[in-house]
Amino acid sequence: MTEEEKNQSSGEQKNEAGISVNYYSIDEDAARRAKEMNSFFGYQPGSATEEYRSRVDEAAEIAKRQKEKVDPLYHEKIDRLLDSYARRLAANLNQSYLIDARVPSVMVAGPANFPTRKKERQNASRARNMEERLQIQGLLDKIRGTGTSGIRADHPHALEQLEQKLQKLEQSQQMMKDVNAFYRKHQTLEGCPVLDTEQIEKIAASMAQSWHPQSKPFPSYALTNNGAEIRRIRSRVEELKYNTEVGFCGWEFEGGKAVANQEANRLQLFFEEKPSAEQRAELRHQGFVWAPKECAWQRQLNRQAVLAAGRLPLVKPLCGKAPLELQPKTEKKHSRKKEEEAR
């Protein structure tokens, strides 16, 4: 089997559970040789492929359950992770068969003139291969965690939640600065007005540890990391406020229309005819996913979605303008900028 054949996908197909899966080729010849070099029992043709597909089916079931829990916005990412798992697992298994076929088991070959050094190199390769397989298994945890962390921008109370989080981060930042300043002046935390007794004891115990990086209650990296998170959340708050005020609008394009669905918080693309495979790939590349219930290609409604649509020739507005130019607030802002430049 050539390298190209090893990495070849059999194409998307339905497994026994009715889930669409991409299976990749398993080197049956290498699997047979590996079995013969390490066992007295004969190789069952197709068993390596069967074992591989069983593992991929388990991953597909995990992906299916995760899709049922999260917004369709995350379905494409889950599909990508599943495909990456199937592809990398096939490559890893094929490599393991080649490694196992290099040197026979001592039980099969016998102890006389046994190539000990070759066996040591084989074992080292096996260890590296197993380490890589553990990393591949980690993709299953990524699938399970997709779409479940953080504050979603399309949550009805997202802005309120983000503002509350920002307030807590800012309070924490000020507290760390005040505590460090108090310690720098007094060389003790006793009597620090922003800490209670329990907090003082906890911080003092932490400072007494050998791993504590600096001779102050809160190391510099803690303030740096917290400050970076403050800037990130503040940027998200500003973006959500902008999206609320902008009043996005849709447009018509040849063969369909774009709808700014404020209620669902989605920019939806409706086509009169099914886009070609190439066009569907381009839609996915720009972050749009197919929503069967809506019969539309969609993504979260924000400025980035409008910009992404502007990079798709198939949804170019009939009026000839770019989608972003059609948005009312953006247009006004652009006009004010032109006026300022003219002055």
mmCIF file of C-alpha atoms in Angstrom:
data_model
loop_
_atom_site.group_PDB
_atom_site.id
_atom_site.type_symbol
_atom_site.label_atom_id
_atom_site.label_comp_id
_atom_site.label_asym_id
_atom_site.label_seq_id
_atom_site.Cartn_x
_atom_site.Cartn_y
_atom_site.Cartn_z
ATOM 1 C CA MET A 1 0.000 0.000 0.000
ATOM 2 C CA THR A 2 1.434 3.381 -1.032
ATOM 3 C CA GLU A 3 1.564 6.415 1.297
ATOM 4 C CA GLU A 4 -1.216 8.044 -0.725
ATOM 5 C CA GLU A 5 -3.414 4.958 -0.357
ATOM 6 C CA LYS A 6 -2.774 4.852 3.410
ATOM 7 C CA ASN A 7 -4.097 8.403 3.847
ATOM 8 C CA GLN A 8 -7.035 7.959 1.478
ATOM 9 C CA SER A 9 -10.566 8.417 2.778
ATOM 10 C CA SER A 10 -13.270 6.031 1.685
ATOM 11 C CA GLY A 11 -15.579 9.039 1.461
ATOM 12 C CA GLU A 12 -18.456 10.035 3.688
ATOM 13 C CA GLN A 13 -20.750 7.108 4.389
ATOM 14 C CA LYS A 14 -23.394 6.053 6.878
ATOM 15 C CA ASN A 15 -22.353 3.658 9.628
ATOM 16 C CA GLU A 16 -24.670 1.107 11.239
ATOM 17 C CA ALA A 17 -26.063 3.795 13.572
ATOM 18 C CA GLY A 18 -26.919 6.005 10.581
ATOM 19 C CA ILE A 19 -24.191 8.577 11.353
ATOM 20 C CA SER A 20 -22.179 10.085 8.491
ATOM 21 C CA VAL A 21 -18.506 9.193 8.911
ATOM 22 C CA ASN A 22 -15.283 9.443 6.900
ATOM 23 C CA TYR A 23 -13.313 6.214 7.232
ATOM 24 C CA TYR A 24 -9.656 6.072 6.184
ATOM 25 C CA SER A 25 -7.760 3.124 4.720
ATOM 26 C CA ILE A 26 -6.166 0.526 6.973
ATOM 27 C CA ASP A 27 -3.097 -1.348 5.729
ATOM 28 C CA GLU A 28 -4.401 -4.913 6.014
ATOM 29 C CA ASP A 29 -1.177 -6.385 4.638
ATOM 30 C CA ALA A 30 0.910 -4.678 7.329
ATOM 31 C CA ALA A 31 -1.602 -5.749 9.981
ATOM 32 C CA ARG A 32 -1.293 -9.364 8.823
ATOM 33 C CA ARG A 33 2.524 -9.256 8.915
ATOM 34 C CA ALA A 34 2.462 -7.710 12.401
ATOM 35 C CA LYS A 35 0.192 -10.509 13.612
ATOM 36 C CA GLU A 36 2.410 -13.210 12.129
ATOM 37 C CA MET A 37 5.524 -11.721 13.732
ATOM 38 C CA ASN A 38 3.999 -11.628 17.213
ATOM 39 C CA SER A 39 1.495 -14.476 17.497
ATOM 40 C CA PHE A 40 1.079 -18.178 16.754
ATOM 41 C CA PHE A 41 -2.525 -17.573 15.743
ATOM 42 C CA GLY A 42 -3.463 -16.734 12.158
ATOM 43 C CA TYR A 43 -4.643 -13.298 11.077
ATOM 44 C CA GLN A 44 -8.360 -12.839 10.465
ATOM 45 C CA PRO A 45 -8.655 -10.871 7.190
ATOM 46 C CA GLY A 46 -10.332 -7.498 7.683
ATOM 47 C CA SER A 47 -10.070 -7.574 11.485
ATOM 48 C CA ALA A 48 -7.786 -4.518 11.631
ATOM 49 C CA THR A 49 -10.208 -2.496 9.533
ATOM 50 C CA GLU A 50 -13.120 -3.720 11.630
ATOM 51 C CA GLU A 51 -11.385 -2.688 14.870
ATOM 52 C CA TYR A 52 -10.523 0.742 13.431
ATOM 53 C CA ARG A 53 -14.073 1.392 12.225
ATOM 54 C CA SER A 54 -15.447 0.350 15.598
ATOM 55 C CA ARG A 55 -13.349 3.029 17.290
ATOM 56 C CA VAL A 56 -14.390 5.659 14.764
ATOM 57 C CA ASP A 57 -18.039 4.701 15.255
ATOM 58 C CA GLU A 58 -17.649 5.264 19.000
ATOM 59 C CA ALA A 59 -16.184 8.700 18.285
ATOM 60 C CA ALA A 60 -19.040 9.432 15.863
ATOM 61 C CA GLU A 61 -21.552 8.590 18.597
ATOM 62 C CA ILE A 62 -19.805 11.022 20.952
ATOM 63 C CA ALA A 63 -19.944 13.684 18.221
ATOM 64 C CA LYS A 64 -23.630 13.016 17.619
ATOM 65 C CA ARG A 65 -24.488 13.401 21.305
ATOM 66 C CA GLN A 66 -22.493 16.629 21.514
ATOM 67 C CA LYS A 67 -24.295 18.071 18.484
ATOM 68 C CA GLU A 68 -27.604 17.432 20.215
ATOM 69 C CA LYS A 69 -26.429 19.528 23.177
ATOM 70 C CA VAL A 70 -24.974 22.564 21.443
ATOM 71 C CA ASP A 71 -25.946 25.190 18.894
ATOM 72 C CA PRO A 72 -25.641 24.241 15.180
ATOM 73 C CA LEU A 73 -22.978 26.935 15.016
ATOM 74 C CA TYR A 74 -20.566 24.388 16.521
ATOM 75 C CA HIS A 75 -21.548 21.407 14.358
ATOM 76 C CA GLU A 76 -18.948 22.053 11.681
ATOM 77 C CA LYS A 77 -16.151 22.224 14.263
ATOM 78 C CA ILE A 78 -17.328 18.922 15.762
ATOM 79 C CA ASP A 79 -17.314 17.353 12.282
ATOM 80 C CA ARG A 80 -13.770 18.595 11.687
ATOM 81 C CA LEU A 81 -12.587 17.133 14.984
ATOM 82 C CA LEU A 82 -14.252 13.806 14.194
ATOM 83 C CA ASP A 83 -12.633 13.666 10.759
ATOM 84 C CA SER A 84 -9.253 14.559 12.244
ATOM 85 C CA TYR A 85 -9.675 11.736 14.773
ATOM 86 C CA ALA A 86 -10.544 9.197 12.059
ATOM 87 C CA ARG A 87 -7.661 10.270 9.810
ATOM 88 C CA ARG A 88 -4.993 10.432 12.514
ATOM 89 C CA LEU A 89 -6.110 7.179 14.147
ATOM 90 C CA ALA A 90 -5.808 5.329 10.808
ATOM 91 C CA ALA A 91 -2.300 6.716 10.250
ATOM 92 C CA ASN A 92 -1.289 5.818 13.802
ATOM 93 C CA LEU A 93 -2.604 2.260 13.567
ATOM 94 C CA ASN A 94 -0.935 1.717 10.193
ATOM 95 C CA GLN A 95 2.354 2.917 11.669
ATOM 96 C CA SER A 96 1.946 0.598 14.655
ATOM 97 C CA TYR A 97 1.533 -2.396 12.313
ATOM 98 C CA LEU A 98 4.742 -1.479 10.470
ATOM 99 C CA ILE A 99 6.589 -1.139 13.771
ATOM 100 C CA ASP A 100 5.317 -4.508 15.062
ATOM 101 C CA ALA A 101 6.399 -6.200 11.820
ATOM 102 C CA ARG A 102 10.031 -5.052 12.095
ATOM 103 C CA VAL A 103 11.187 -7.610 14.691
ATOM 104 C CA PRO A 104 9.450 -10.847 15.679
ATOM 105 C CA SER A 105 8.486 -11.710 19.223
ATOM 106 C CA VAL A 106 11.060 -13.787 21.095
ATOM 107 C CA MET A 107 8.301 -16.376 21.610
ATOM 108 C CA VAL A 108 7.931 -16.706 17.841
ATOM 109 C CA ALA A 109 11.591 -16.408 16.771
ATOM 110 C CA GLY A 110 13.181 -18.127 19.746
ATOM 111 C CA PRO A 111 16.029 -16.809 21.936
ATOM 112 C CA ALA A 112 18.892 -18.002 19.716
ATOM 113 C CA ASN A 113 20.600 -15.111 17.888
ATOM 114 C CA PHE A 114 17.724 -12.833 18.822
ATOM 115 C CA PRO A 115 18.296 -9.223 17.553
ATOM 116 C CA THR A 116 18.173 -7.534 20.971
ATOM 117 C CA ARG A 117 19.224 -4.068 19.808
ATOM 118 C CA LYS A 118 16.666 -4.054 17.022
ATOM 119 C CA LYS A 119 14.059 -5.056 19.570
ATOM 120 C CA GLU A 120 15.060 -2.122 21.805
ATOM 121 C CA ARG A 121 14.650 0.292 18.889
ATOM 122 C CA GLN A 122 11.305 -1.301 18.090
ATOM 123 C CA ASN A 123 10.124 -0.828 21.676
ATOM 124 C CA ALA A 124 11.191 2.826 21.596
ATOM 125 C CA SER A 125 9.163 3.319 18.391
ATOM 126 C CA ARG A 126 6.209 1.584 20.003
ATOM 127 C CA ALA A 127 6.378 3.983 22.954
ATOM 128 C CA ARG A 128 6.374 7.017 20.645
ATOM 129 C CA ASN A 129 3.498 5.571 18.670
ATOM 130 C CA MET A 130 1.477 4.990 21.841
ATOM 131 C CA GLU A 131 2.180 8.534 23.039
ATOM 132 C CA GLU A 132 0.816 9.858 19.755
ATOM 133 C CA ARG A 133 -2.260 7.637 20.115
ATOM 134 C CA LEU A 134 -2.980 9.142 23.534
ATOM 135 C CA GLN A 135 -2.865 12.590 21.924
ATOM 136 C CA ILE A 136 -5.309 11.407 19.277
ATOM 137 C CA GLN A 137 -7.644 10.106 21.983
ATOM 138 C CA GLY A 138 -7.538 13.621 23.426
ATOM 139 C CA LEU A 139 -9.547 14.755 20.394
ATOM 140 C CA LEU A 140 -12.542 12.969 21.908
ATOM 141 C CA ASP A 141 -12.348 15.285 24.921
ATOM 142 C CA LYS A 142 -12.224 18.254 22.554
ATOM 143 C CA ILE A 143 -15.384 16.994 20.862
ATOM 144 C CA ARG A 144 -17.094 16.632 24.260
ATOM 145 C CA GLY A 145 -16.100 20.186 25.214
ATOM 146 C CA THR A 146 -16.985 21.954 21.970
ATOM 147 C CA GLY A 147 -19.623 24.635 22.449
ATOM 148 C CA THR A 148 -19.938 24.218 26.215
ATOM 149 C CA SER A 149 -17.516 26.793 27.597
ATOM 150 C CA GLY A 150 -17.610 30.555 27.959
ATOM 151 C CA ILE A 151 -20.453 33.044 27.566
ATOM 152 C CA ARG A 152 -22.169 32.665 24.202
ATOM 153 C CA ALA A 153 -22.679 35.880 22.281
ATOM 154 C CA ASP A 154 -26.175 34.790 21.210
ATOM 155 C CA HIS A 155 -27.329 34.152 24.779
ATOM 156 C CA PRO A 156 -30.268 36.491 25.597
ATOM 157 C CA HIS A 157 -28.395 37.876 28.633
ATOM 158 C CA ALA A 158 -24.883 37.697 27.167
ATOM 159 C CA LEU A 159 -24.196 41.429 27.486
ATOM 160 C CA GLU A 160 -25.337 41.483 31.103
ATOM 161 C CA GLN A 161 -23.248 38.398 31.938
ATOM 162 C CA LEU A 162 -20.149 39.815 30.262
ATOM 163 C CA GLU A 163 -20.509 43.150 32.053
ATOM 164 C CA GLN A 164 -20.797 41.333 35.388
ATOM 165 C CA LYS A 165 -17.721 39.247 34.570
ATOM 166 C CA LEU A 166 -15.822 42.384 33.539
ATOM 167 C CA GLN A 167 -16.745 44.097 36.808
ATOM 168 C CA LYS A 168 -15.460 41.138 38.860
ATOM 169 C CA LEU A 169 -12.214 41.034 36.880
ATOM 170 C CA GLU A 170 -11.649 44.756 37.359
ATOM 171 C CA GLN A 171 -12.352 44.460 41.084
ATOM 172 C CA SER A 172 -9.919 41.550 41.308
ATOM 173 C CA GLN A 173 -7.255 43.533 39.451
ATOM 174 C CA GLN A 174 -7.622 46.504 41.805
ATOM 175 C CA MET A 175 -7.568 44.213 44.846
ATOM 176 C CA MET A 176 -4.299 42.577 43.731
ATOM 177 C CA LYS A 177 -2.717 45.982 43.133
ATOM 178 C CA ASP A 178 -3.831 47.281 46.535
ATOM 179 C CA VAL A 179 -2.595 44.170 48.366
ATOM 180 C CA ASN A 180 0.794 44.302 46.640
ATOM 181 C CA ALA A 181 1.102 48.019 47.442
ATOM 182 C CA PHE A 182 0.236 47.411 51.113
ATOM 183 C CA TYR A 183 2.795 44.601 51.370
ATOM 184 C CA ARG A 184 5.473 46.663 49.622
ATOM 185 C CA LYS A 185 4.978 49.440 52.198
ATOM 186 C CA HIS A 186 4.584 47.325 55.382
ATOM 187 C CA GLN A 187 6.267 44.004 54.472
ATOM 188 C CA THR A 188 3.285 42.218 56.021
ATOM 189 C CA LEU A 189 -0.359 41.571 55.240
ATOM 190 C CA GLU A 190 -1.535 42.086 58.798
ATOM 191 C CA GLY A 191 -4.011 44.947 58.873
ATOM 192 C CA CYS A 192 -4.530 45.026 55.089
ATOM 193 C CA PRO A 193 -7.946 46.738 54.704
ATOM 194 C CA VAL A 194 -8.982 44.851 51.533
ATOM 195 C CA LEU A 195 -8.464 41.346 52.985
ATOM 196 C CA ASP A 196 -10.190 39.420 55.733
ATOM 197 C CA THR A 197 -8.360 37.113 58.162
ATOM 198 C CA GLU A 198 -8.957 33.970 56.118
ATOM 199 C CA GLN A 199 -7.648 35.584 52.932
ATOM 200 C CA ILE A 200 -4.549 36.881 54.732
ATOM 201 C CA GLU A 201 -3.753 33.404 56.054
ATOM 202 C CA LYS A 202 -4.277 31.808 52.645
ATOM 203 C CA ILE A 203 -2.027 34.286 50.811
ATOM 204 C CA ALA A 204 0.656 34.119 53.532
ATOM 205 C CA ALA A 205 0.685 30.310 53.276
ATOM 206 C CA SER A 206 1.096 30.553 49.503
ATOM 207 C CA MET A 207 3.995 33.023 49.826
ATOM 208 C CA ALA A 208 5.746 30.649 52.224
ATOM 209 C CA GLN A 209 5.912 27.914 49.571
ATOM 210 C CA SER A 210 9.199 27.395 47.720
ATOM 211 C CA TRP A 211 7.456 27.567 44.341
ATOM 212 C CA HIS A 212 6.043 31.083 44.961
ATOM 213 C CA PRO A 213 7.748 33.063 42.164
ATOM 214 C CA GLN A 214 8.165 36.538 43.718
ATOM 215 C CA SER A 215 8.424 38.155 47.128
ATOM 216 C CA LYS A 216 5.014 39.770 46.900
ATOM 217 C CA PRO A 217 1.482 38.435 47.415
ATOM 218 C CA PHE A 218 0.432 38.449 43.762
ATOM 219 C CA PRO A 219 3.163 37.801 41.156
ATOM 220 C CA SER A 220 3.415 40.003 38.087
ATOM 221 C CA TYR A 221 2.077 37.338 35.739
ATOM 222 C CA ALA A 222 -1.194 37.167 37.725
ATOM 223 C CA LEU A 223 -1.872 40.854 37.083
ATOM 224 C CA THR A 224 -0.705 40.571 33.465
ATOM 225 C CA ASN A 225 -2.976 37.605 32.721
ATOM 226 C CA ASN A 226 -5.940 39.182 34.483
ATOM 227 C CA GLY A 227 -5.358 42.442 32.614
ATOM 228 C CA ALA A 228 -5.340 40.599 29.295
ATOM 229 C CA GLU A 229 -8.642 38.922 30.184
ATOM 230 C CA ILE A 230 -10.113 42.332 31.111
ATOM 231 C CA ARG A 231 -9.176 43.702 27.685
ATOM 232 C CA ARG A 232 -10.631 40.644 25.953
ATOM 233 C CA ILE A 233 -13.955 40.843 27.812
ATOM 234 C CA ARG A 234 -14.134 44.611 27.351
ATOM 235 C CA SER A 235 -13.677 44.123 23.611
ATOM 236 C CA ARG A 236 -16.517 41.561 23.566
ATOM 237 C CA VAL A 237 -18.793 43.942 25.484
ATOM 238 C CA GLU A 238 -18.099 46.727 22.972
ATOM 239 C CA GLU A 239 -18.723 44.352 20.078
ATOM 240 C CA LEU A 240 -22.063 43.168 21.496
ATOM 241 C CA LYS A 241 -23.168 46.748 22.121
ATOM 242 C CA TYR A 242 -22.241 47.639 18.557
ATOM 243 C CA ASN A 243 -24.140 44.644 17.180
ATOM 244 C CA THR A 244 -27.210 45.657 19.207
ATOM 245 C CA GLU A 245 -27.131 49.219 17.887
ATOM 246 C CA VAL A 246 -26.145 48.584 14.284
ATOM 247 C CA GLY A 247 -29.550 47.399 13.018
ATOM 248 C CA PHE A 248 -28.240 44.895 10.482
ATOM 249 C CA CYS A 249 -30.219 44.464 7.283
ATOM 250 C CA GLY A 250 -30.261 41.802 4.589
ATOM 251 C CA TRP A 251 -30.090 41.986 0.801
ATOM 252 C CA GLU A 252 -31.019 40.129 -2.344
ATOM 253 C CA PHE A 253 -28.486 38.368 -4.518
ATOM 254 C CA GLU A 254 -28.733 36.398 -7.741
ATOM 255 C CA GLY A 255 -30.544 33.181 -6.909
ATOM 256 C CA GLY A 256 -31.439 33.992 -3.331
ATOM 257 C CA LYS A 257 -31.467 36.432 -0.435
ATOM 258 C CA ALA A 258 -29.621 37.208 2.796
ATOM 259 C CA VAL A 259 -31.738 37.765 5.898
ATOM 260 C CA ALA A 260 -30.554 39.479 9.084
ATOM 261 C CA ASN A 261 -32.632 37.449 11.541
ATOM 262 C CA GLN A 262 -32.461 39.623 14.664
ATOM 263 C CA GLU A 263 -34.624 37.277 16.733
ATOM 264 C CA ALA A 264 -32.434 34.237 16.080
ATOM 265 C CA ASN A 265 -29.274 36.409 16.003
ATOM 266 C CA ARG A 266 -28.251 34.823 12.693
ATOM 267 C CA LEU A 267 -27.258 36.029 9.250
ATOM 268 C CA GLN A 268 -29.113 33.551 7.032
ATOM 269 C CA LEU A 269 -28.476 32.833 3.354
ATOM 270 C CA PHE A 270 -31.389 31.342 1.414
ATOM 271 C CA PHE A 271 -30.774 29.864 -2.041
ATOM 272 C CA GLU A 272 -33.384 29.038 -4.674
ATOM 273 C CA GLU A 273 -31.230 26.120 -5.830
ATOM 274 C CA LYS A 274 -28.745 23.990 -3.893
ATOM 275 C CA PRO A 275 -25.224 25.477 -4.114
ATOM 276 C CA SER A 276 -22.587 23.362 -5.844
ATOM 277 C CA ALA A 277 -20.088 21.315 -3.846
ATOM 278 C CA GLU A 278 -17.449 23.970 -4.458
ATOM 279 C CA GLN A 279 -19.792 26.735 -3.310
ATOM 280 C CA ARG A 280 -20.770 24.759 -0.192
ATOM 281 C CA ALA A 281 -17.110 24.335 0.653
ATOM 282 C CA GLU A 282 -16.616 28.090 0.310
ATOM 283 C CA LEU A 283 -19.621 28.773 2.536
ATOM 284 C CA ARG A 284 -18.159 26.527 5.221
ATOM 285 C CA HIS A 285 -14.772 28.184 4.817
ATOM 286 C CA GLN A 286 -16.398 31.531 5.621
ATOM 287 C CA GLY A 287 -18.035 30.128 8.762
ATOM 288 C CA PHE A 288 -21.548 29.448 7.459
ATOM 289 C CA VAL A 289 -23.189 26.154 8.432
ATOM 290 C CA TRP A 290 -26.241 24.441 7.014
ATOM 291 C CA ALA A 291 -29.282 24.611 9.309
ATOM 292 C CA PRO A 292 -31.812 22.016 8.083
ATOM 293 C CA LYS A 293 -34.663 23.363 10.218
ATOM 294 C CA GLU A 294 -34.210 26.848 8.748
ATOM 295 C CA CYS A 295 -33.316 25.588 5.245
ATOM 296 C CA ALA A 296 -30.576 28.202 5.283
ATOM 297 C CA TRP A 297 -26.837 28.619 5.534
ATOM 298 C CA GLN A 298 -26.192 30.758 8.581
ATOM 299 C CA ARG A 299 -23.771 32.065 11.175
ATOM 300 C CA GLN A 300 -24.018 34.378 14.152
ATOM 301 C CA LEU A 301 -25.236 37.843 13.193
ATOM 302 C CA ASN A 302 -22.411 40.335 13.672
ATOM 303 C CA ARG A 303 -20.021 42.495 11.694
ATOM 304 C CA GLN A 304 -17.703 39.532 11.042
ATOM 305 C CA ALA A 305 -20.594 37.608 9.455
ATOM 306 C CA VAL A 306 -21.352 40.501 7.105
ATOM 307 C CA LEU A 307 -17.669 40.775 6.208
ATOM 308 C CA ALA A 308 -17.542 37.019 5.570
ATOM 309 C CA ALA A 309 -20.565 37.271 3.270
ATOM 310 C CA GLY A 310 -18.738 40.018 1.398
ATOM 311 C CA ARG A 311 -16.025 37.513 0.544
ATOM 312 C CA LEU A 312 -18.546 35.220 -1.152
ATOM 313 C CA PRO A 313 -19.153 36.164 -4.810
ATOM 314 C CA LEU A 314 -22.274 33.961 -4.956
ATOM 315 C CA VAL A 315 -24.129 36.215 -2.441
ATOM 316 C CA LYS A 316 -23.015 39.577 -3.855
ATOM 317 C CA PRO A 317 -25.887 42.119 -3.497
ATOM 318 C CA LEU A 318 -27.765 42.883 -6.722
ATOM 319 C CA CYS A 319 -27.265 46.610 -6.100
ATOM 320 C CA GLY A 320 -23.527 46.177 -6.581
ATOM 321 C CA LYS A 321 -22.531 47.376 -3.114
ATOM 322 C CA ALA A 322 -20.620 45.319 -0.587
ATOM 323 C CA PRO A 323 -22.820 43.804 2.164
ATOM 324 C CA LEU A 324 -21.075 45.919 4.812
ATOM 325 C CA GLU A 325 -21.913 49.107 2.928
ATOM 326 C CA LEU A 326 -25.618 48.265 3.161
ATOM 327 C CA GLN A 327 -25.602 48.256 6.962
ATOM 328 C CA PRO A 328 -27.081 51.560 8.227
ATOM 329 C CA LYS A 329 -24.813 52.335 11.178
ATOM 330 C CA THR A 330 -21.680 51.350 9.292
ATOM 331 C CA GLU A 331 -22.674 53.596 6.414
ATOM 332 C CA LYS A 332 -23.194 56.583 8.722
ATOM 333 C CA LYS A 333 -19.917 55.942 10.479
ATOM 334 C CA HIS A 334 -18.169 55.697 7.102
ATOM 335 C CA SER A 335 -19.767 58.998 6.010
ATOM 336 C CA ARG A 336 -18.601 60.779 9.185
ATOM 337 C CA LYS A 337 -15.078 59.486 8.626
ATOM 338 C CA LYS A 338 -15.114 60.865 5.072
ATOM 339 C CA GLU A 339 -16.314 64.246 6.353
ATOM 340 C CA GLU A 340 -13.519 64.362 8.935
ATOM 341 C CA GLU A 341 -10.926 63.482 6.290
ATOM 342 C CA ALA A 342 -12.293 66.195 3.994
ATOM 343 C CA ARG A 343 -11.795 68.828 6.710
#
